[in-house]
XYZ file of C-alpha atoms in Angstrom:
244
model
C 228.479 118.222 -17.212
C 228.360 117.854 -21.124
C 225.074 116.525 -22.187
C 224.209 114.491 -25.011
C 221.944 114.893 -27.340
C 218.617 113.396 -27.447
C 217.543 114.314 -30.703
C 216.584 110.907 -32.217
C 218.914 110.061 -35.913
C 217.180 111.148 -39.071
C 217.273 108.114 -41.703
C 216.633 109.560 -45.141
C 216.235 106.450 -47.610
C 217.294 106.218 -51.015
C 214.501 107.071 -54.154
C 217.287 105.445 -56.470
C 216.160 102.314 -56.437
C 212.563 103.249 -57.315
C 213.775 105.757 -59.634
C 215.960 103.106 -61.435
C 212.498 100.949 -62.579
C 210.090 103.601 -63.188
C 212.793 104.950 -65.671
C 212.529 101.700 -66.999
C 209.177 101.318 -67.543
C 208.867 104.679 -68.939
C 211.015 104.311 -71.531
C 209.107 100.409 -72.035
C 205.854 102.125 -72.146
C 206.932 104.817 -74.638
C 208.889 102.171 -77.004
C 205.941 100.643 -76.508
C 204.214 104.219 -77.588
C 206.006 104.521 -80.810
C 205.736 100.809 -82.310
C 202.083 100.951 -82.104
C 201.654 104.461 -84.313
C 204.272 103.707 -86.886
C 202.614 100.171 -86.728
C 198.702 103.045 -87.243
C 201.443 105.028 -90.230
C 202.571 102.105 -92.063
C 198.674 100.861 -92.641
C 198.326 104.641 -94.740
C 197.647 103.305 -98.051
C 195.698 104.164 -101.230
C 193.547 103.596 -103.484
C 193.143 103.372 -107.525
C 189.753 104.772 -108.863
C 187.557 106.923 -110.317
C 186.580 109.832 -108.045
C 183.160 111.544 -109.697
C 182.685 115.411 -109.083
C 180.800 118.332 -109.607
C 181.459 121.413 -111.391
C 179.241 125.151 -110.331
C 181.280 126.289 -113.322
C 184.300 128.041 -111.621
C 185.359 124.873 -109.257
C 184.986 120.748 -108.964
C 183.497 119.035 -105.994
C 183.713 115.651 -104.898
C 180.110 114.100 -105.131
C 178.369 112.684 -102.234
C 176.892 110.468 -104.756
C 176.727 108.133 -106.392
C 176.799 108.855 -110.952
C 173.806 106.084 -110.487
C 172.086 107.948 -108.478
C 172.313 111.753 -109.764
C 170.500 112.983 -112.342
C 171.778 116.142 -113.494
C 169.817 119.680 -114.442
C 170.652 120.847 -117.930
C 173.527 123.153 -118.413
C 175.132 119.892 -115.561
C 178.752 120.032 -115.435
C 180.476 116.565 -114.268
C 184.061 114.974 -113.569
C 185.577 111.876 -113.498
C 189.521 111.482 -112.451
C 191.517 108.421 -112.603
C 193.826 108.302 -109.761
C 195.884 107.433 -106.833
C 194.081 109.086 -102.907
C 193.427 107.596 -99.529
C 189.612 109.021 -99.137
C 187.845 111.911 -100.983
C 189.721 114.495 -98.949
C 193.380 113.392 -101.093
C 191.360 112.684 -103.918
C 192.915 114.793 -107.259
C 190.524 116.704 -109.306
C 189.609 116.641 -112.918
C 191.981 119.058 -114.639
C 190.135 120.900 -116.570
C 187.528 123.892 -115.508
C 183.596 122.943 -114.911
C 182.324 125.337 -117.833
C 180.127 124.309 -119.302
C 179.666 127.392 -121.801
C 182.709 126.178 -123.621
C 182.079 122.326 -123.257
C 178.206 122.429 -124.567
C 179.486 125.221 -126.850
C 179.085 122.666 -130.246
C 175.798 121.411 -129.027
C 172.762 122.977 -129.642
C 169.565 122.758 -127.071
C 167.239 119.839 -128.160
C 163.354 119.922 -127.123
C 162.824 116.712 -124.218
C 166.303 116.432 -123.895
C 169.251 117.868 -121.459
C 172.716 119.639 -121.598
C 175.189 117.547 -119.142
C 179.052 118.864 -119.806
C 181.371 116.064 -118.510
C 184.956 116.794 -118.178
C 186.843 112.530 -118.234
C 190.272 112.861 -116.764
C 192.541 109.760 -117.388
C 195.316 111.489 -114.404
C 198.605 110.588 -114.960
C 201.608 107.848 -115.421
C 202.556 108.275 -112.302
C 199.153 106.629 -111.001
C 198.323 104.220 -114.388
C 197.978 100.718 -112.764
C 201.447 98.922 -114.261
C 201.935 98.429 -118.297
C 199.576 101.164 -119.642
C 199.374 104.380 -120.600
C 196.061 106.742 -119.722
C 193.976 108.367 -122.654
C 194.424 111.534 -122.301
C 192.161 114.372 -120.493
C 189.154 115.027 -122.900
C 185.594 116.691 -122.700
C 182.706 116.009 -123.913
C 178.696 117.200 -123.827
C 175.973 114.324 -123.233
C 172.783 115.443 -124.523
C 170.340 112.587 -122.870
C 166.962 112.025 -122.106
C 165.362 114.381 -118.877
C 165.564 111.162 -116.669
C 168.944 110.159 -117.436
C 171.706 109.665 -115.282
C 174.840 110.939 -114.404
C 175.930 107.044 -115.671
C 174.015 107.553 -117.903
C 175.589 110.471 -119.778
C 178.678 109.253 -119.169
C 177.899 105.929 -120.844
C 176.725 107.626 -124.189
C 180.084 109.511 -125.212
C 182.468 107.057 -123.415
C 181.866 103.956 -123.519
C 182.996 101.303 -122.638
C 181.647 101.262 -119.367
C 182.819 98.411 -116.269
C 180.978 98.561 -112.993
C 182.122 96.187 -109.778
C 179.573 94.570 -108.715
C 178.105 96.652 -106.135
C 178.581 99.481 -109.246
C 181.503 101.178 -109.004
C 182.964 102.589 -111.911
C 186.247 100.448 -112.927
C 186.752 101.741 -115.746
C 186.139 104.494 -118.274
C 186.223 103.881 -122.084
C 187.762 100.464 -121.552
C 190.657 102.731 -119.014
C 192.435 100.854 -116.848
C 191.896 97.448 -118.601
C 191.597 94.909 -115.305
C 191.425 96.291 -111.950
C 188.872 98.239 -109.766
C 189.031 100.471 -106.564
C 192.155 98.196 -105.960
C 195.340 99.629 -102.852
C 198.268 100.547 -103.532
C 201.642 101.178 -101.533
C 203.095 104.339 -101.018
C 204.923 103.974 -104.403
C 201.532 103.554 -106.238
C 202.629 99.305 -106.314
C 199.710 97.299 -105.966
C 199.764 95.757 -102.110
C 199.243 91.306 -102.185
C 196.409 89.935 -100.370
C 194.454 94.042 -99.787
C 190.982 94.000 -99.147
C 189.137 96.004 -101.851
C 187.895 99.050 -100.484
C 183.486 99.343 -100.257
C 181.520 101.609 -101.886
C 181.104 103.975 -99.820
C 177.975 106.273 -101.112
C 176.094 103.274 -102.528
C 177.700 102.790 -106.274
C 179.543 106.334 -106.086
C 183.267 106.186 -106.888
C 184.379 106.521 -103.942
C 186.160 103.988 -101.776
C 186.338 103.776 -98.161
C 188.947 102.803 -96.677
C 188.674 99.734 -95.140
C 187.868 98.369 -90.615
C 186.851 102.052 -90.449
C 190.052 103.792 -90.673
C 190.006 106.780 -91.538
C 193.319 107.139 -94.400
C 196.629 107.610 -93.595
C 195.778 108.691 -89.553
C 195.679 106.142 -86.243
C 192.480 104.121 -86.304
C 190.398 104.645 -83.033
C 191.211 101.517 -81.692
C 194.761 101.140 -81.747
C 194.638 105.016 -80.085
C 193.001 103.287 -77.412
C 195.270 100.303 -77.189
C 197.940 102.746 -76.834
C 195.885 104.648 -73.698
C 195.764 101.161 -72.558
C 199.611 100.166 -72.112
C 199.755 103.525 -71.134
C 197.099 103.304 -67.511
C 198.787 99.944 -66.923
C 201.818 101.748 -66.772
C 200.466 104.421 -64.467
C 199.011 102.371 -62.422
C 202.730 99.608 -61.816
C 204.583 102.832 -60.869
C 202.170 103.427 -57.775
C 202.359 100.275 -57.032
C 205.833 100.548 -57.060
C 205.601 103.795 -54.879
C 203.322 102.170 -52.604
C 205.540 99.433 -51.564
C 208.123 101.522 -50.733
């Protein structure tokens, strides 16, 4: 007697129909993320401006306050550097040692006054505005009243100075002839229609990045947008699996 097996046949559902839409969706999400990240990188740009520095005798440190707010002590060394940079971390330092003794060697101390050594570095031709040539780097020993600010010390040796409405230094000794902290593209050319940076530290020379962006990296809003796109994609994948 022949027995016929009654075991039910196993039905296998192919996952190929599901994998194709999911793979396509992930590819679209990755492409969208790449476009968003690329857009964030494309926004990176620098600013052409005078930065303000404080010396300790050996090295330079980016000033945390603007020259109109700082009231240096006698024997202080301060520097100004004109260049294109994205922010304070990217800024070029003055190309001269902050050596008070050497800079003020020919300026004897005098009662009722203080001496402030200044390094004024107009930068390189690469950072200069179109049609302008940067003056040679120079040093000066300003002898000013004991309560004078750094801006007053600078004005005593490097006129004419030019400021904007927010007290940002636009020109030292007349350089540059025009412009003030303008945004420039990666090749150093000025961007049309770009907003001028605002002052980050109340009359400081340092421009702040536009719209809260921190220089060249993606902004927080951009990262949130990428995260939202990825979350929507994951939700769509799970929904597709549930329907299957």
